[in-house]
Coordinates of C-alpha atoms in Angstrom, one line a residue:
X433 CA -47.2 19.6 18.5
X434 CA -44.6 16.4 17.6
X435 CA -46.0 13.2 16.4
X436 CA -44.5 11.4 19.3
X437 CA -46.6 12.5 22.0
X438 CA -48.9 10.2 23.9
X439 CA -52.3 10.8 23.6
X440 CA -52.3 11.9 27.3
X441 CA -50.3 15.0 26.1
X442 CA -52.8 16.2 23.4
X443 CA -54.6 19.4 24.5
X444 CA -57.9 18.1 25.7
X445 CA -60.7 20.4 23.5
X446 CA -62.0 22.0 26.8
X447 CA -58.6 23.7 27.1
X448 CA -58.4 24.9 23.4
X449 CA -62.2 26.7 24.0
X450 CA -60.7 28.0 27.2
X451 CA -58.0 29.5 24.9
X452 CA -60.4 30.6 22.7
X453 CA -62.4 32.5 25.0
X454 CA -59.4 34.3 26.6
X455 CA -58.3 35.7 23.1
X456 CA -61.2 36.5 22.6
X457 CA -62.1 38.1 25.9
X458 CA -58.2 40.5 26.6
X459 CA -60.1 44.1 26.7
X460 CA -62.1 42.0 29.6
X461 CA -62.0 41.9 33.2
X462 CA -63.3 38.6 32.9
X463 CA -62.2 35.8 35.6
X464 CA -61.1 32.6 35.8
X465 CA -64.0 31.6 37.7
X466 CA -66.0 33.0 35.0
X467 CA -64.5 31.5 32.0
X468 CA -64.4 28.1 33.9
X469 CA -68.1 28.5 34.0
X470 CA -68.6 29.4 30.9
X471 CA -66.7 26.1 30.4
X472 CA -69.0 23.9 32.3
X473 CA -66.2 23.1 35.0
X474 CA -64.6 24.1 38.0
X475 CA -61.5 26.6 38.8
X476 CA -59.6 23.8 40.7
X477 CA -60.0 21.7 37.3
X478 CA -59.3 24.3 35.6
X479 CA -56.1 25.0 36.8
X480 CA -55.3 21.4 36.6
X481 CA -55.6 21.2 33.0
X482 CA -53.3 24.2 32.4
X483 CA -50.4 22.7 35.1
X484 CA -50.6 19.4 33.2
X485 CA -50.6 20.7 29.6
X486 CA -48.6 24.1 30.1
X487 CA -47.0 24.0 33.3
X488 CA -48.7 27.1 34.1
X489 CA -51.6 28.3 35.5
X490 CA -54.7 29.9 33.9
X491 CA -54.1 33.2 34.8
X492 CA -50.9 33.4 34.3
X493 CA -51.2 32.2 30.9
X494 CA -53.9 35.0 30.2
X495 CA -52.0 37.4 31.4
X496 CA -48.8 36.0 29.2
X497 CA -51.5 37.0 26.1
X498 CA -52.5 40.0 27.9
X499 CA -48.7 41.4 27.6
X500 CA -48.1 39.6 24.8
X501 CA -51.0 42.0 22.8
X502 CA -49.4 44.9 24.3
X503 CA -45.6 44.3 23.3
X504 CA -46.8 43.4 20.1
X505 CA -48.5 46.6 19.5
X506 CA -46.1 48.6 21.2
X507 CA -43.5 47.3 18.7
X508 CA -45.9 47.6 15.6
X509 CA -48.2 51.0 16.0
X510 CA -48.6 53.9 17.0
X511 CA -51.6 53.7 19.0
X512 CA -51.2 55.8 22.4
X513 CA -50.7 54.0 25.7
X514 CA -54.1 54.6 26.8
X515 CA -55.7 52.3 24.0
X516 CA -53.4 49.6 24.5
X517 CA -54.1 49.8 28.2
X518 CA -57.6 49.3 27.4
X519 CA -57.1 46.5 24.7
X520 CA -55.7 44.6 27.2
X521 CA -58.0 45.4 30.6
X522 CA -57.0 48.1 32.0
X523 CA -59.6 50.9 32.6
X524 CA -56.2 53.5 33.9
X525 CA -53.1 54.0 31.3
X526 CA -50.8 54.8 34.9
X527 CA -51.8 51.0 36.4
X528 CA -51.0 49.6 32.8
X529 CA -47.3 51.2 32.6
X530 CA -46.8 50.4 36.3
X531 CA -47.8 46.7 35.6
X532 CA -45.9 46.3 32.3
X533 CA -42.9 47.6 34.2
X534 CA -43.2 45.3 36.9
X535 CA -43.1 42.0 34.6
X536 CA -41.5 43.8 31.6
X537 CA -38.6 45.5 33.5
X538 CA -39.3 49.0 31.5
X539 CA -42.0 51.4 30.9
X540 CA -44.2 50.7 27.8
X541 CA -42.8 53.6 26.8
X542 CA -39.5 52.8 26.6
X543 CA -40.1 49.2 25.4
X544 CA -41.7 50.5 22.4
X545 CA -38.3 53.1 22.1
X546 CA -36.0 49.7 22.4
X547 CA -38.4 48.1 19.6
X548 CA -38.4 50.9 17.0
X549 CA -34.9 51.7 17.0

């Protein structure tokens, strides 16, 4: 983060704990609902915070570290499809590689071919 930003544009510490507990929470189906709860405020505010700061919103941005996890390990292990599925929420290794595909534009499988070539 720049010097030069107002104090307005710092990350207010309720959204670095929401980070937090999305890192922390990837192999879970775990809401948004839920982790604004866990938060002490509500989804509306929620999503709020992450349009102001990020431009975003909250689930999109967990599901930006979701895939993020799995390219990353695609890239860098071995691991079969069906852990990385589940190290990132998914209880069925077909709806992962269907979903990756969909935002990724190609199979896990061949992502991870492009990235070890």
């Amino acid at each position: 983060m720049e010097l030069a930003l107002s104090i307005d544009k710092e990350i207010p510490p309720q959204l670095t704990r929401c980070i937090d507990i999305m890192k922390v929470n990837l192999s879970q189906m775990i809401t948004i609902g839920e982790i604004a709860e866990k938060l002490g405020c509500s989804t509306s505010t929620l999503e709020e915070l992450f349009k102001r700061h990020f431009h975003t919103t909250p689930r999109k941005y967990f599901d930006d570290l979701k895939y993020d996890k799995a390219k990353q390990l695609l890239a860098s292990t071995a691991l079969p499809l069906s852990e990385i599925a589940r190290s990132i929420g998914y209880r069925h290794t077909m709806h992962f590689s269907r979903a990756f595909r969909n935002r990724v534009g190609m199979t896990p499988t061949e992502f991870r071919k492009k990235k070890t070539e």
